[in-house]
Amino acid sequence: MTDVTQEKIPQHKPRPMVDLLVSIVIPSVILMKFSGEDDLGAAQALVLALAFPICWGLFELVRYRKFNFIAMLGVISVFLTGGIGLMELDPKWLAIKEAAVPGLIGVAVLVSTRTSYPLIRTLLYNDRVLNVRRVNERLEERGLMDIFELRLLKATYFLAGTFFFSSLANYTLAKWIVVSPAGTSAFNEELGRMTLVSYPVIAIPSMVMMMAILFYLWRTIHGLTGLKMEDIVAHPPK
């Protein structure tokens, strides 16, 4: 007998403005405005600033009970940033860390093409973004599934390229902005400035590149299946 009182797991809904506020704006303001000795101090300000994205990321994981590889990497990245600051390591390690996280994701995207679960299906070609069932049915009807898989592999290489771009941009930005010794208020202020600058300099171009990959997928699917936009895009459940 099915337990009708069983708690339902809530459906995750994207909240970009909340993500931006909690993960970027609030931590940046804390680092830039409250790191002085007359305020919180360098160490306390760093811990408080990092607590926001860490707690938010963990809340998302626990709330929706679904492991998210990208979100977990984000939480690990924040922990590493805190470790570099609190252990007062050379700032070069911050630049290396900033480059390593998107770089590792790019490598994971490429490696996943050799597995049964390529990451492009997790990130883009999935039921939350596209009507995968309808698309696959039409591809099988026309005998074009093999051709589509080759196009999907090409899109995977494009996707990996966006992460490698972010890796290079992150490293360059960190080396340029964060030059003060870790554990100082100047380091915190530069870290906050880098966090704010990284959004328009890195996140927006990466988002544009991701949209270009989605457009490539749409053109590919439309060309192979003849389906219209409304038939390809996934519709939210009623």
Short mmCIF file of C-alpha atoms in Angstrom, two decimals:
data_model
loop_
_atom_site.label_atom_id
_atom_site.label_comp_id
_atom_site.label_asym_id
_atom_site.label_seq_id
_atom_site.Cartn_x
_atom_site.Cartn_y
_atom_site.Cartn_z
CA MET A 1 0.00 0.00 0.00
CA THR A 2 1.37 3.39 -1.01
CA ASP A 3 1.86 5.88 1.80
CA VAL A 4 -0.16 8.88 0.63
CA THR A 5 1.32 10.96 3.42
CA GLN A 6 4.83 10.50 2.08
CA GLU A 7 6.53 13.85 1.81
CA LYS A 8 6.92 15.04 -1.74
CA ILE A 9 10.24 16.46 -2.83
CA PRO A 10 9.66 20.05 -4.04
CA GLN A 11 10.50 20.84 -7.64
CA HIS A 12 13.50 23.07 -8.08
CA LYS A 13 12.76 26.42 -9.70
CA PRO A 14 15.61 28.63 -10.96
CA ARG A 15 15.99 31.85 -8.96
CA PRO A 16 18.80 33.73 -10.70
CA MET A 17 18.30 36.99 -8.80
CA VAL A 18 18.47 35.22 -5.43
CA ASP A 19 21.53 33.26 -6.57
CA LEU A 20 23.21 36.48 -7.67
CA LEU A 21 22.39 38.27 -4.42
CA VAL A 22 23.45 35.47 -2.06
CA SER A 23 26.48 34.18 -3.97
CA ILE A 24 27.98 37.41 -5.33
CA VAL A 25 26.52 40.72 -4.11
CA ILE A 26 26.29 40.11 -0.34
CA PRO A 27 29.68 38.35 0.00
CA SER A 28 31.37 41.06 -2.10
CA VAL A 29 29.92 43.87 0.02
CA ILE A 30 31.02 42.14 3.23
CA LEU A 31 34.55 41.61 1.93
CA MET A 32 34.97 45.14 0.59
CA LYS A 33 33.25 47.11 3.38
CA PHE A 34 33.67 45.11 6.61
CA SER A 35 37.20 43.65 6.44
CA GLY A 36 38.92 46.49 8.30
CA GLU A 37 40.20 46.09 11.86
CA ASP A 38 37.57 48.59 13.03
CA ASP A 39 34.83 46.39 11.59
CA LEU A 40 34.77 42.58 11.52
CA GLY A 41 38.43 42.06 10.75
CA ALA A 42 39.89 40.16 7.79
CA ALA A 43 39.33 36.60 9.05
CA GLN A 44 35.81 37.12 10.42
CA ALA A 45 34.68 39.03 7.34
CA LEU A 46 36.02 36.26 5.08
CA VAL A 47 34.23 33.55 7.07
CA LEU A 48 30.94 35.50 7.07
CA ALA A 49 31.16 36.29 3.35
CA LEU A 50 31.86 32.67 2.41
CA ALA A 51 29.08 31.41 4.70
CA PHE A 52 26.42 32.84 2.37
CA PRO A 53 27.23 30.85 -0.81
CA ILE A 54 28.17 27.76 1.21
CA CYS A 55 24.90 27.71 3.19
CA TRP A 56 22.86 28.52 0.09
CA GLY A 57 24.50 25.76 -1.95
CA LEU A 58 24.04 23.19 0.82
CA PHE A 59 20.43 24.31 1.33
CA GLU A 60 19.71 23.75 -2.37
CA LEU A 61 21.25 20.27 -2.25
CA VAL A 62 19.38 19.24 0.91
CA ARG A 63 16.08 20.92 -0.02
CA TYR A 64 15.74 19.28 -3.42
CA ARG A 65 17.55 16.05 -2.51
CA LYS A 66 19.31 15.82 -5.84
CA PHE A 67 23.06 15.62 -6.27
CA ASN A 68 24.28 18.37 -8.55
CA PHE A 69 27.87 17.95 -9.73
CA ILE A 70 28.23 21.61 -10.69
CA ALA A 71 26.71 22.87 -7.43
CA MET A 72 28.96 20.59 -5.39
CA LEU A 73 32.02 21.90 -7.22
CA GLY A 74 30.86 25.42 -6.40
CA VAL A 75 30.67 24.61 -2.69
CA ILE A 76 34.13 22.99 -2.81
CA SER A 77 35.46 26.06 -4.62
CA VAL A 78 34.18 28.36 -1.85
CA PHE A 79 35.74 26.13 0.83
CA LEU A 80 39.08 26.30 -1.01
CA THR A 81 38.85 30.09 -1.24
CA GLY A 82 38.25 30.26 2.50
CA GLY A 83 41.16 27.92 3.16
CA ILE A 84 43.54 30.03 1.08
CA GLY A 85 42.48 33.18 2.94
CA LEU A 86 42.46 31.77 6.46
CA MET A 87 45.73 29.83 6.02
CA GLU A 88 47.29 32.95 4.48
CA LEU A 89 48.67 31.13 1.44
CA ASP A 90 50.32 32.84 -1.51
CA PRO A 91 47.67 34.61 -3.70
CA LYS A 92 48.91 32.59 -6.70
CA TRP A 93 47.00 29.62 -5.26
CA LEU A 94 43.79 31.61 -5.56
CA ALA A 95 44.45 32.12 -9.28
CA ILE A 96 45.22 28.42 -9.68
CA LYS A 97 42.04 27.48 -7.82
CA GLU A 98 39.95 29.90 -9.89
CA ALA A 99 41.27 28.29 -13.07
CA ALA A 100 41.08 24.71 -11.80
CA VAL A 101 37.35 24.54 -11.04
CA PRO A 102 35.97 25.39 -14.53
CA GLY A 103 38.95 23.60 -16.08
CA LEU A 104 38.05 20.40 -14.25
CA ILE A 105 34.44 20.73 -15.38
CA GLY A 106 35.64 21.12 -18.98
CA VAL A 107 37.77 17.99 -18.65
CA ALA A 108 34.81 16.15 -17.07
CA VAL A 109 32.60 17.16 -20.02
CA LEU A 110 35.14 15.67 -22.46
CA VAL A 111 35.70 12.51 -20.40
CA SER A 112 31.94 12.00 -20.05
CA THR A 113 31.67 11.49 -23.82
CA ARG A 114 33.31 8.10 -23.23
CA THR A 115 30.68 7.10 -20.68
CA SER A 116 26.97 6.25 -20.78
CA TYR A 117 26.11 9.61 -19.19
CA PRO A 118 27.64 12.49 -21.18
CA LEU A 119 27.38 15.74 -19.23
CA ILE A 120 25.82 17.62 -22.13
CA ARG A 121 22.67 15.58 -21.52
CA THR A 122 22.75 16.62 -17.86
CA LEU A 123 23.34 20.30 -18.60
CA LEU A 124 21.46 20.97 -21.85
CA TYR A 125 19.86 17.98 -23.60
CA ASN A 126 17.46 16.96 -20.84
CA ASP A 127 13.75 16.99 -20.06
CA ARG A 128 13.96 20.29 -18.16
CA VAL A 129 15.24 22.15 -21.22
CA LEU A 130 14.01 20.20 -24.25
CA ASN A 131 11.23 17.75 -25.09
CA VAL A 132 13.70 14.87 -25.34
CA ARG A 133 11.07 12.14 -25.75
CA ARG A 134 9.38 13.85 -28.71
CA VAL A 135 12.72 14.63 -30.36
CA ASN A 136 14.02 11.07 -29.97
CA GLU A 137 10.79 9.61 -31.36
CA ARG A 138 11.03 11.76 -34.50
CA LEU A 139 14.75 10.99 -34.95
CA GLU A 140 14.09 7.25 -34.70
CA GLU A 141 11.19 7.50 -37.16
CA ARG A 142 13.51 9.16 -39.71
CA GLY A 143 16.51 6.95 -38.94
CA LEU A 144 18.64 9.97 -38.07
CA MET A 145 19.64 9.11 -34.52
CA ASP A 146 23.28 8.34 -35.45
CA ILE A 147 23.66 11.68 -37.24
CA PHE A 148 22.16 13.48 -34.26
CA GLU A 149 24.56 11.75 -31.86
CA LEU A 150 27.48 13.07 -33.93
CA ARG A 151 26.04 16.60 -33.78
CA LEU A 152 25.52 16.19 -30.03
CA LEU A 153 29.19 15.19 -29.70
CA LYS A 154 30.16 18.36 -31.56
CA ALA A 155 28.02 20.40 -29.16
CA THR A 156 29.83 18.66 -26.29
CA TYR A 157 33.16 19.98 -27.57
CA PHE A 158 31.67 23.47 -27.76
CA LEU A 159 30.42 23.08 -24.17
CA ALA A 160 33.85 22.02 -22.93
CA GLY A 161 35.28 25.05 -24.71
CA THR A 162 33.09 27.42 -22.68
CA PHE A 163 34.51 26.00 -19.45
CA PHE A 164 38.08 26.25 -20.73
CA PHE A 165 37.39 29.87 -21.63
CA SER A 166 36.14 30.47 -18.07
CA SER A 167 39.25 28.78 -16.70
CA LEU A 168 41.60 31.08 -18.60
CA ALA A 169 39.52 34.18 -17.83
CA ASN A 170 39.33 33.29 -14.12
CA TYR A 171 43.09 32.85 -13.87
CA THR A 172 43.80 36.12 -15.67
CA LEU A 173 41.31 38.06 -13.54
CA ALA A 174 42.61 36.62 -10.25
CA LYS A 175 46.24 37.38 -11.14
CA TRP A 176 45.31 40.92 -12.16
CA ILE A 177 43.12 41.91 -9.20
CA VAL A 178 44.21 39.87 -6.16
CA VAL A 179 47.81 40.82 -5.38
CA SER A 180 47.79 41.46 -1.60
CA PRO A 181 48.84 38.82 0.95
CA ALA A 182 46.08 36.47 2.07
CA GLY A 183 44.68 37.10 5.54
CA THR A 184 44.71 40.88 5.17
CA SER A 185 41.82 43.30 4.71
CA ALA A 186 43.33 44.33 1.35
CA PHE A 187 43.17 40.69 0.20
CA ASN A 188 39.51 40.51 1.20
CA GLU A 189 38.70 43.76 -0.60
CA GLU A 190 40.42 42.54 -3.76
CA LEU A 191 38.62 39.19 -3.49
CA GLY A 192 35.28 41.00 -3.22
CA ARG A 193 36.17 43.19 -6.20
CA MET A 194 37.17 40.14 -8.24
CA THR A 195 33.88 38.41 -7.37
CA LEU A 196 31.87 41.43 -8.58
CA VAL A 197 33.94 41.92 -11.74
CA SER A 198 33.88 38.23 -12.64
CA TYR A 199 30.13 38.29 -13.25
CA PRO A 200 30.08 40.70 -16.22
CA VAL A 201 33.57 39.73 -17.44
CA ILE A 202 33.24 35.94 -17.21
CA ALA A 203 29.71 34.82 -16.38
CA ILE A 204 27.90 36.85 -19.04
CA PRO A 205 30.18 35.80 -21.96
CA SER A 206 29.94 32.19 -20.76
CA MET A 207 26.15 32.51 -20.65
CA VAL A 208 26.14 33.88 -24.20
CA MET A 209 28.29 30.95 -25.34
CA MET A 210 25.91 28.53 -23.61
CA MET A 211 22.94 30.13 -25.38
CA ALA A 212 24.82 29.79 -28.69
CA ILE A 213 25.22 26.05 -28.02
CA LEU A 214 21.49 25.79 -27.25
CA PHE A 215 20.75 27.59 -30.53
CA TYR A 216 23.04 25.14 -32.35
CA LEU A 217 21.15 22.24 -30.77
CA TRP A 218 17.81 23.77 -31.73
CA ARG A 219 18.90 24.29 -35.34
CA THR A 220 20.21 20.71 -35.47
CA ILE A 221 17.02 19.24 -34.01
CA HIS A 222 14.80 21.40 -36.22
CA GLY A 223 16.78 20.49 -39.32
CA LEU A 224 16.73 16.75 -38.62
CA THR A 225 13.20 16.39 -37.26
CA GLY A 226 11.22 19.26 -38.78
CA LEU A 227 9.74 19.99 -35.34
CA LYS A 228 8.78 23.56 -34.48
CA MET A 229 10.19 25.51 -31.56
CA GLU A 230 7.14 24.88 -29.36
CA ASP A 231 7.50 21.12 -29.98
CA ILE A 232 11.21 21.09 -29.13
CA VAL A 233 11.30 23.22 -25.99
CA ALA A 234 10.21 21.54 -22.76
CA HIS A 235 7.02 22.88 -21.21
CA PRO A 236 6.67 23.21 -17.43
CA PRO A 237 4.23 20.76 -15.83
CA LYS A 238 0.76 22.13 -15.29
#
